[in-house]
Each structure stands twice: as structure tokens, then as C-alpha cells.
Amino acid sequence: MTKRKFNYILLVTFFFFQIVNCMSANLLEGFVHLENAGIIFDNFFRVLSFTGFLWIIIGLLYEKKEANLNAFYFVMPATVLELSLSYFYFSIHPIELWEIIIYFISNIITIICTIVLYLQTPNKKYSMTYFKHFIYSVVLFIPLNFLHPLVRIIGNNKFWNFKLFGIWHILFLLAFIGFAILLEKYLKKFNKEQRYFIILGLALILFFKLLCRFSFVRVQDYQNVKGFMGALPFYVCSFGMLLLPFAIFSRSRVFQGILFLVNMPGAIIVLVNPSTGPTNIFHYNVMYFFVTHIMLFGITMMLPIYLEGKPNRQIAKVTGLVLAVYFIFMVGLNSIAINLSKGINPNFSFVSESPLPIPIDKIMQITIYKVTFSPIYLLLLWLVQYGISLITYFIYKNLTKNQYE
């Protein structure tokens, strides 16, 4: 077996157990419990271990020295220390047997991967630049419920509640624009290869935050959707977050171009009219919503600027077909979810209920094999989404003056 094949097998195994481990309630729940030093230290080492999702994947895919050494020198000892404090991890919330098994397997595989990466690194000289990048990764991997304890302290003080176009909404919108501008300026300092790894790294971190939502919904509801359904990435933006690292990895102009035309307007629309409700800004529902959409917008904007995602007329046409297939697929998935959950409607990508206070989703409804939908409403939904994608394309085309056509 070649080293490349061996690394790919390790990567798939690591990736699988990371995903399953993210479905454990205690993964995120621990960060709202600060009762004793044991839990606090366990939380600290777990965040350091989280960064392995970035360094190990990059190391196994590209054999990058920086990723290999950061994985070995920081992720490996942090994971060992986290395992030594597992008593505190298991005491946070009642935990099932499968969660315990997956927890240990996931951490053991993490340790094995870090050792393999270290042994595969011929020159083991460490650079302080690597350490600086590791610190950046730690900050970005901090769970988005870490401010949740403040919600209890603040109580019913309405000043801290999110309000549409209130002070907090305006600040989030400024952060939305500011992150994209600062990221574009920051990437200018690097060469083409370095930019690729930074953008891919940010996409992997965003992907991990999406996975961690499965942990959150084990204990609490995410916005208006209850339980496991609230974490499924079958909404336009969350589906975009899911696909983003794969599109970047593919180096495909078509894949990246389609995501650019769909993610950009989607992120803008939901940021202007978010679905968080009047919730405390430190609550996970608000923090997750804004941080992930701010990152989604900023990363997606970099696709045509620094990577291959430069849409042309043909990609704009293909986007319409892809969106049509997507919405039909969501109708089927939404119906399956309703039947399996005995009536709970997750309304994936708004395919069964209109986000507007107008019952257009009820016009000429039909049922085919327990799948109920309105063809007219579905057509309108597609027209709106494809329409804003085309507007995005024409704005992009005008700004770039056809230099990529």
C-alpha cells in the first residue's frame, strides 16, 4: 500500500468518527458548565484537540509540514490530556454507551493520525510562524456556545436581546461586511498556494461548526426546529457550508462558481432578515447564526477573487438546473422527515411553508406517494432563488468587466 492510499484511509476513518463524535451531547454542553476546575481544564484541552480537524485533514491530504507538526506538538498532547480528564466529560450530562465508545475511538484515531504525520515529516524543525497559525486556529475553533453562561447572568435584560435592525443587528451587519473586506486584504499578503490553504482551512473550520450543531440540539432546540432536525444541513446556506470545503478541494470552476452564485445572495438575504427572533445575543442561536453566515459570505467571496470560482454564462445556466434539482430533492427529504418524526415539519429550504405571511405554499397542493407540495409555490421558490443568483452573476460580471469570460 502506498503512503498516499494509507493516508486517505486514515483520513476517511478520522473524518467519519469526528462526524459521529460531534453528535454527542457533551461535546458542546461542557462549555456551559464551569462548576469545577476539572471541567474547565477538560474544556480547554478539548478546544485544542478540536483544531485537529484542520491540521490532521490538511496534513493527510497535502503532507504539509506545518500541519503535521502542529498536529503532533499540540493536538496529540491535548487529546491525551482530554482523555485523562474524561471523567469530567462524562459527568456533564447523561451519556449513552455509543457516545462513550465513539468518544474513545475518535480520540485514539486522532492520536494515531498525529503520530503518523510526525513520522512522515522528514524535516522536523519547528517555526514560530507555525505556532502563530496554531493560536489563530484555536481562536476560530472556540465553540459558539461559550458565551451561553452570560445568558443566565444577564437574565431578562432586554438591552442584550437581538432586535431586527437594532444596534446588535447593525453591528452584526458591519461585521458581515468587515470580515469579507479584511479577509480579502489579509490574503493579498500571501502567494497563490498559501491563499488556497487559508481559504480551505476557514472552510473546514466552518464545516466543523456545522457538525457541532448536532451536539447542541441533543440538549436544546435550535431556533424553531426541534431536535435532530434542527441540525440537518438541508437549508440553502447550511448546505452551502457543507459543500464549501469540497468545492475548494475540487479546484473546479463549475463547482465553485455555482456555490458563489448561490451562497452570496443567500447569506446576504438571511443576514438582512435573520430568523433568530428576539433572543439574547450571547445565546448559541444568535452566535451560531451570525458567525457562520459571516464566515460563509467572506469565504465564498474569495472563490472568484483568489480561487477558481469565477462564474461565466454557462455556469449561470447550470446553476438554474442545479437549483431545480435541489428543490425537488428537498421536497422529498422534507416529506421523509415529516413522516419519520410523526408530523414535525422541518421545512427544509422553505419547500413546504412560505417564509412570507402569505399562504402561497397552499396553492394547488398535490400529493404523490405521501409527498405533499405545491408545484406553483415550488416554481416561485425556484424563480426567486435563481433570480437572485442571476442578479449576483450580472453584478459580478459588471464589476469584473468580463475579464474572466
Coordinates of C-alpha atoms in Angstrom, one line a residue:
M1 CA 0.0 0.0 0.0
T2 CA 1.4 3.4 -0.9
K3 CA 1.7 6.2 1.6
R4 CA -1.0 8.2 -0.2
K5 CA -3.6 5.4 0.0
F6 CA -2.7 4.8 3.6
N7 CA -3.2 8.5 4.4
Y8 CA -6.6 8.5 2.6
I9 CA -7.8 5.5 4.6
L10 CA -6.7 7.3 7.8
L11 CA -8.4 10.5 6.6
V12 CA -11.8 8.8 5.9
T13 CA -11.6 7.0 9.2
F14 CA -10.8 10.1 11.1
F15 CA -13.4 12.1 9.3
F16 CA -16.1 9.5 9.9
F17 CA -15.5 9.3 13.7
Q18 CA -15.2 13.1 14.0
I19 CA -18.7 13.4 12.5
V20 CA -20.2 10.8 14.7
N21 CA -18.5 12.2 17.8
C22 CA -20.0 15.6 17.0
M23 CA -23.4 14.1 17.7
S24 CA -22.6 13.6 21.4
A25 CA -24.4 15.9 23.7
N26 CA -21.4 16.6 25.9
L27 CA -19.2 17.8 23.1
L28 CA -20.8 21.3 23.3
E29 CA -22.7 21.1 26.6
G30 CA -19.5 21.0 28.5
F31 CA -18.8 24.6 27.6
V32 CA -21.8 25.9 29.5
H33 CA -20.7 24.1 32.7
L34 CA -17.9 25.7 34.7
E35 CA -18.7 24.1 38.1
N36 CA -15.1 22.9 38.8
A37 CA -11.5 23.0 37.6
G38 CA -11.7 19.5 36.1
I39 CA -14.5 20.6 33.6
I40 CA -12.7 23.8 32.8
F41 CA -9.4 22.1 32.0
D42 CA -11.3 19.4 30.1
N43 CA -13.0 22.1 28.0
F44 CA -9.6 23.8 27.4
F45 CA -7.9 20.7 26.1
R46 CA -10.9 19.8 24.1
V47 CA -10.7 23.1 22.1
L48 CA -7.0 22.4 21.4
S49 CA -8.0 18.9 20.3
F50 CA -10.7 20.4 18.0
T51 CA -8.0 22.0 15.9
G52 CA -7.0 18.6 14.8
F53 CA -10.0 18.7 12.4
L54 CA -8.0 21.3 10.5
W55 CA -4.4 20.2 11.0
I56 CA -4.9 16.5 10.5
I57 CA -7.0 16.8 7.4
I58 CA -4.5 19.2 5.8
G59 CA -1.6 17.0 6.8
L60 CA -3.1 13.8 5.5
L61 CA -4.3 15.4 2.2
Y62 CA -1.2 17.5 1.4
E63 CA 1.6 16.3 3.7
K64 CA 2.1 19.9 4.8
K65 CA 5.0 20.2 7.4
E66 CA 3.2 22.9 9.3
A67 CA 0.0 20.9 9.7
N68 CA 2.0 17.7 10.6
L69 CA 4.0 19.4 13.3
N70 CA 1.1 21.4 14.8
A71 CA -0.9 18.2 14.9
F72 CA 1.8 16.3 16.8
Y73 CA 3.1 19.0 19.1
F74 CA -0.3 20.4 20.2
V75 CA -3.3 18.3 19.1
M76 CA -1.7 15.0 20.3
P77 CA -0.9 16.1 23.9
A78 CA -4.2 18.0 24.2
T79 CA -6.1 14.9 23.1
V80 CA -4.2 12.7 25.6
L81 CA -4.9 15.2 28.4
E82 CA -8.5 15.4 27.4
L83 CA -8.7 11.6 27.6
S84 CA -7.2 11.7 31.1
L85 CA -10.0 14.1 32.2
S86 CA -12.8 12.0 30.5
Y87 CA -14.4 11.5 33.9
F88 CA -15.5 15.2 33.9
Y89 CA -16.6 14.9 30.3
F90 CA -18.9 12.0 31.0
S91 CA -20.3 13.7 34.2
I92 CA -21.6 16.8 32.4
H93 CA -24.8 15.2 31.0
P94 CA -26.3 11.7 31.0
I95 CA -24.4 9.9 28.2
E96 CA -25.2 6.7 26.2
L97 CA -22.9 3.8 25.7
W98 CA -22.4 4.5 21.9
E99 CA -21.3 8.0 22.8
I100 CA -18.6 6.7 25.2
I101 CA -17.3 4.2 22.6
I102 CA -17.2 6.8 19.8
Y103 CA -15.5 9.3 22.1
F104 CA -12.6 7.0 22.9
I105 CA -12.3 5.7 19.3
S106 CA -12.4 9.2 17.9
N107 CA -9.7 10.4 20.3
I108 CA -7.5 7.3 19.8
I109 CA -7.7 7.8 16.0
T110 CA -6.7 11.4 16.4
I111 CA -3.6 10.4 18.4
I112 CA -2.7 7.8 15.8
C113 CA -3.0 10.3 13.0
T114 CA -0.8 12.9 14.7
I115 CA 1.9 10.3 15.3
V116 CA 1.7 9.1 11.7
L117 CA 2.0 12.6 10.4
Y118 CA 5.0 13.3 12.6
L119 CA 6.8 10.1 11.4
Q120 CA 6.1 11.1 7.8
T121 CA 7.7 14.5 8.3
P122 CA 11.4 14.3 7.2
N123 CA 12.4 17.8 8.5
K124 CA 11.0 18.3 12.0
K125 CA 12.4 21.8 12.6
Y126 CA 9.5 23.9 14.1
S127 CA 8.9 27.5 13.2
M128 CA 7.3 30.2 15.4
T129 CA 5.1 31.1 12.4
Y130 CA 3.5 27.6 12.8
F131 CA 2.7 28.4 16.4
K132 CA 1.1 31.7 15.5
H133 CA -1.1 30.0 13.0
F134 CA -2.0 27.4 15.6
I135 CA -3.2 30.1 18.0
Y136 CA -5.3 31.6 15.2
S137 CA -6.9 28.2 14.7
V138 CA -7.6 27.8 18.5
V139 CA -9.5 31.1 18.5
L140 CA -11.5 30.1 15.4
F141 CA -12.4 26.7 16.9
I142 CA -13.8 28.1 20.1
P143 CA -17.4 26.7 20.4
L144 CA -20.2 29.2 19.7
N145 CA -22.0 28.4 22.9
F146 CA -19.0 29.5 25.1
L147 CA -20.8 32.8 26.0
H148 CA -24.0 31.0 26.8
P149 CA -23.4 31.3 30.6
L150 CA -23.8 35.1 30.2
V151 CA -27.4 34.5 29.2
R152 CA -28.2 33.2 32.7
I153 CA -26.3 36.1 34.3
I154 CA -28.0 38.8 32.3
G155 CA -31.4 37.3 32.8
N156 CA -34.3 39.3 31.3
N157 CA -32.3 42.5 30.5
K158 CA -33.8 43.4 27.1
F159 CA -30.8 45.5 26.1
W160 CA -29.0 42.4 25.2
N161 CA -31.8 40.9 23.1
F162 CA -31.4 40.8 19.3
K163 CA -33.9 43.1 17.5
L164 CA -34.3 43.5 13.8
F165 CA -32.3 46.5 12.7
G166 CA -31.5 47.3 16.3
I167 CA -28.0 48.1 17.5
W168 CA -26.9 44.5 17.6
H169 CA -28.2 43.7 14.2
I170 CA -26.4 46.7 12.7
L171 CA -23.1 45.7 14.5
F172 CA -23.5 42.1 13.1
L173 CA -24.1 43.6 9.6
L174 CA -20.9 45.7 9.9
A175 CA -19.0 42.6 11.0
F176 CA -20.5 40.8 8.0
I177 CA -19.1 43.4 5.6
G178 CA -15.9 43.9 7.6
F179 CA -14.9 40.3 7.7
A180 CA -15.0 39.9 3.9
I181 CA -13.0 43.1 3.3
L182 CA -10.4 42.3 5.9
L183 CA -10.1 38.7 4.7
E184 CA -9.5 39.9 1.1
K185 CA -6.9 42.4 2.2
Y186 CA -5.2 39.8 4.5
L187 CA -4.9 37.2 1.7
K188 CA -3.2 39.8 -0.6
K189 CA 0.0 39.3 1.5
F190 CA 0.3 35.6 0.5
N191 CA 1.1 33.7 -2.6
K192 CA -1.4 31.5 -4.6
E193 CA -0.7 28.3 -2.7
Q194 CA -0.9 29.9 0.7
R195 CA -4.2 31.6 -0.1
Y196 CA -5.6 28.3 -1.1
F197 CA -4.7 26.7 2.2
I198 CA -6.0 29.6 4.2
I199 CA -9.4 29.6 2.4
L200 CA -9.6 25.8 2.6
G201 CA -8.7 26.0 6.3
L202 CA -11.5 28.5 7.0
A203 CA -14.0 26.4 5.1
L204 CA -13.0 23.3 7.2
I205 CA -13.5 25.3 10.4
L206 CA -16.9 26.4 9.2
F207 CA -17.7 22.8 8.3
F208 CA -16.8 21.8 11.9
K209 CA -19.1 24.4 13.4
L210 CA -21.9 23.0 11.3
L211 CA -21.1 19.5 12.6
C212 CA -21.1 20.7 16.2
R213 CA -24.7 21.9 15.9
F214 CA -25.7 18.2 16.1
S215 CA -24.2 18.2 19.6
F216 CA -26.2 21.3 20.6
V217 CA -29.6 20.0 19.5
R218 CA -29.2 16.9 21.7
V219 CA -30.0 19.1 24.7
Q220 CA -31.7 22.2 23.3
D221 CA -33.7 23.3 20.3
Y222 CA -32.0 25.3 17.5
Q223 CA -34.3 28.3 16.8
N224 CA -37.8 27.0 15.8
V225 CA -36.7 23.5 14.8
K226 CA -36.7 20.8 17.4
G227 CA -34.1 18.1 18.0
F228 CA -32.0 16.3 15.3
M229 CA -34.0 18.0 12.5
G230 CA -32.6 21.4 13.6
A231 CA -29.1 20.3 12.8
L232 CA -29.6 18.7 9.4
P233 CA -27.8 20.9 6.7
F234 CA -30.8 20.9 4.3
Y235 CA -31.3 24.7 4.1
V236 CA -29.7 26.7 1.3
C237 CA -26.9 28.3 3.5
S238 CA -26.1 25.3 5.6
F239 CA -26.0 23.1 2.5
G240 CA -23.6 25.7 1.1
M241 CA -21.4 25.4 4.3
L242 CA -21.5 21.6 3.8
L243 CA -20.3 21.7 0.2
L244 CA -17.8 24.6 0.5
P245 CA -14.6 22.7 1.6
F246 CA -15.3 20.0 -1.1
A247 CA -15.7 22.7 -3.8
I248 CA -12.4 24.3 -2.7
F249 CA -10.7 20.9 -2.7
S250 CA -12.1 20.1 -6.1
R251 CA -10.4 23.2 -7.7
S252 CA -13.4 23.1 -10.1
R253 CA -14.6 26.3 -11.7
V254 CA -18.1 25.0 -12.1
F255 CA -18.5 23.7 -8.6
Q256 CA -17.1 26.9 -7.0
G257 CA -18.9 29.1 -9.5
I258 CA -22.3 27.6 -8.6
L259 CA -21.6 27.9 -4.9
F260 CA -20.6 31.5 -5.4
L261 CA -23.9 32.3 -7.2
V262 CA -26.0 30.6 -4.5
N263 CA -24.1 31.3 -1.3
M264 CA -23.5 35.0 -1.8
P265 CA -27.1 36.2 -2.2
G266 CA -28.3 33.6 0.3
A267 CA -26.0 34.8 3.1
I268 CA -27.0 38.4 2.4
I269 CA -30.7 37.8 2.5
V270 CA -30.6 35.9 5.8
L271 CA -28.3 38.4 7.4
V272 CA -30.7 41.3 6.4
N273 CA -33.7 39.3 7.7
P274 CA -32.5 36.7 10.2
S275 CA -34.7 34.1 11.8
T276 CA -33.2 34.3 15.3
G277 CA -36.2 36.1 16.9
P278 CA -35.8 38.3 20.0
T279 CA -33.1 36.2 21.5
N280 CA -30.2 37.2 23.8
I281 CA -27.2 37.9 21.6
F282 CA -25.0 35.6 23.7
H283 CA -27.3 32.7 23.1
Y284 CA -26.0 29.9 20.7
N285 CA -28.9 30.5 18.4
V286 CA -27.7 34.0 17.7
M287 CA -23.9 33.4 17.9
Y288 CA -24.0 30.4 15.6
F289 CA -26.3 32.1 13.1
F290 CA -24.3 35.2 12.6
V291 CA -20.8 33.8 12.9
T292 CA -21.4 31.0 10.4
H293 CA -23.2 33.3 7.9
I294 CA -20.5 35.9 8.2
M295 CA -17.8 33.3 7.6
L296 CA -19.9 31.8 4.7
F297 CA -20.2 35.1 3.0
G298 CA -16.5 36.0 3.4
I299 CA -15.1 32.7 2.3
T300 CA -17.5 32.5 -0.7
M301 CA -16.4 35.9 -1.8
M302 CA -12.8 34.7 -2.0
L303 CA -13.7 32.0 -4.5
P304 CA -13.7 34.2 -7.6
I305 CA -11.1 36.6 -6.3
Y306 CA -8.4 34.1 -5.3
L307 CA -9.5 30.6 -6.4
E308 CA -11.3 29.1 -9.5
G309 CA -14.8 30.2 -8.7
K310 CA -15.2 32.7 -11.5
P311 CA -18.7 32.2 -12.9
N312 CA -19.4 32.6 -16.6
R313 CA -22.6 32.5 -18.6
Q314 CA -22.6 28.7 -18.9
I315 CA -22.2 28.3 -15.1
A316 CA -25.1 30.7 -14.6
K317 CA -27.3 28.5 -16.7
V318 CA -26.2 25.3 -15.0
T319 CA -26.9 26.9 -11.6
G320 CA -30.6 27.1 -12.6
L321 CA -30.7 23.4 -13.3
V322 CA -28.9 22.6 -10.1
L323 CA -31.3 24.7 -8.1
A324 CA -34.3 23.0 -9.7
V325 CA -32.9 19.5 -8.8
Y326 CA -32.1 20.8 -5.3
F327 CA -35.6 22.0 -4.5
I328 CA -37.2 18.8 -5.9
F329 CA -34.8 16.8 -3.7
M330 CA -35.6 18.9 -0.7
V331 CA -39.3 18.3 -1.2
G332 CA -38.7 14.5 -0.9
L333 CA -36.4 14.9 2.1
N334 CA -38.8 17.1 3.9
S335 CA -41.6 14.7 3.4
I336 CA -39.5 11.8 4.7
A337 CA -38.6 13.9 7.7
I338 CA -42.2 14.7 8.4
N339 CA -43.2 11.0 8.2
L340 CA -40.3 9.8 10.4
S341 CA -40.8 12.4 13.0
K342 CA -44.6 11.9 13.1
G343 CA -45.6 15.3 11.9
I344 CA -42.8 17.7 12.8
N345 CA -42.1 19.8 9.7
P346 CA -38.5 21.0 9.4
N347 CA -39.4 22.9 6.2
F348 CA -36.1 22.4 4.6
S349 CA -35.2 25.4 2.4
F350 CA -38.9 26.6 2.8
V351 CA -40.2 24.0 0.4
S352 CA -43.4 23.3 2.3
E353 CA -44.1 26.6 4.1
S354 CA -43.6 30.1 2.8
P355 CA -41.4 32.4 4.9
L356 CA -43.8 35.2 4.0
P357 CA -47.2 35.6 5.8
I358 CA -49.0 34.7 2.6
P359 CA -50.3 31.2 2.0
I360 CA -48.8 30.8 -1.4
D361 CA -47.5 27.4 -0.3
K362 CA -51.1 26.1 -0.2
I363 CA -52.0 26.9 -3.8
M364 CA -53.0 23.8 -5.8
Q365 CA -51.2 21.3 -3.5
I366 CA -50.9 17.8 -4.7
T367 CA -49.8 14.5 -3.0
I368 CA -47.7 11.9 -4.7
Y369 CA -46.8 8.8 -2.6
K370 CA -47.2 10.8 0.7
V371 CA -45.2 13.7 -0.7
T372 CA -47.4 16.8 -0.5
F373 CA -46.3 20.0 -2.3
S374 CA -47.5 22.9 -4.4
P375 CA -45.9 22.9 -7.9
I376 CA -46.7 26.6 -8.3
Y377 CA -45.1 27.6 -4.9
L378 CA -42.1 25.4 -5.7
L379 CA -41.8 27.1 -9.1
L380 CA -41.9 30.5 -7.4
L381 CA -39.3 29.4 -4.9
W382 CA -37.0 28.4 -7.7
L383 CA -37.6 31.6 -9.6
V384 CA -36.7 33.7 -6.6
Q385 CA -33.6 31.8 -5.8
Y386 CA -32.4 31.5 -9.4
G387 CA -33.4 35.2 -9.9
I388 CA -31.1 36.4 -7.1
S389 CA -28.3 34.1 -8.4
L390 CA -28.6 35.7 -11.8
I391 CA -28.5 39.2 -10.2
T392 CA -25.4 38.1 -8.4
Y393 CA -23.9 37.0 -11.7
F394 CA -24.7 40.2 -13.5
I395 CA -23.3 42.3 -10.6
Y396 CA -20.1 40.2 -10.7
K397 CA -19.9 40.4 -14.5
N398 CA -20.2 44.2 -14.4
L399 CA -17.7 44.6 -11.6
T400 CA -15.1 42.4 -13.3
K401 CA -15.9 43.8 -16.8
N402 CA -15.8 40.4 -18.3
Q403 CA -12.1 39.9 -17.6
Y404 CA -12.7 36.2 -16.7
E405 CA -15.1 35.4 -19.6

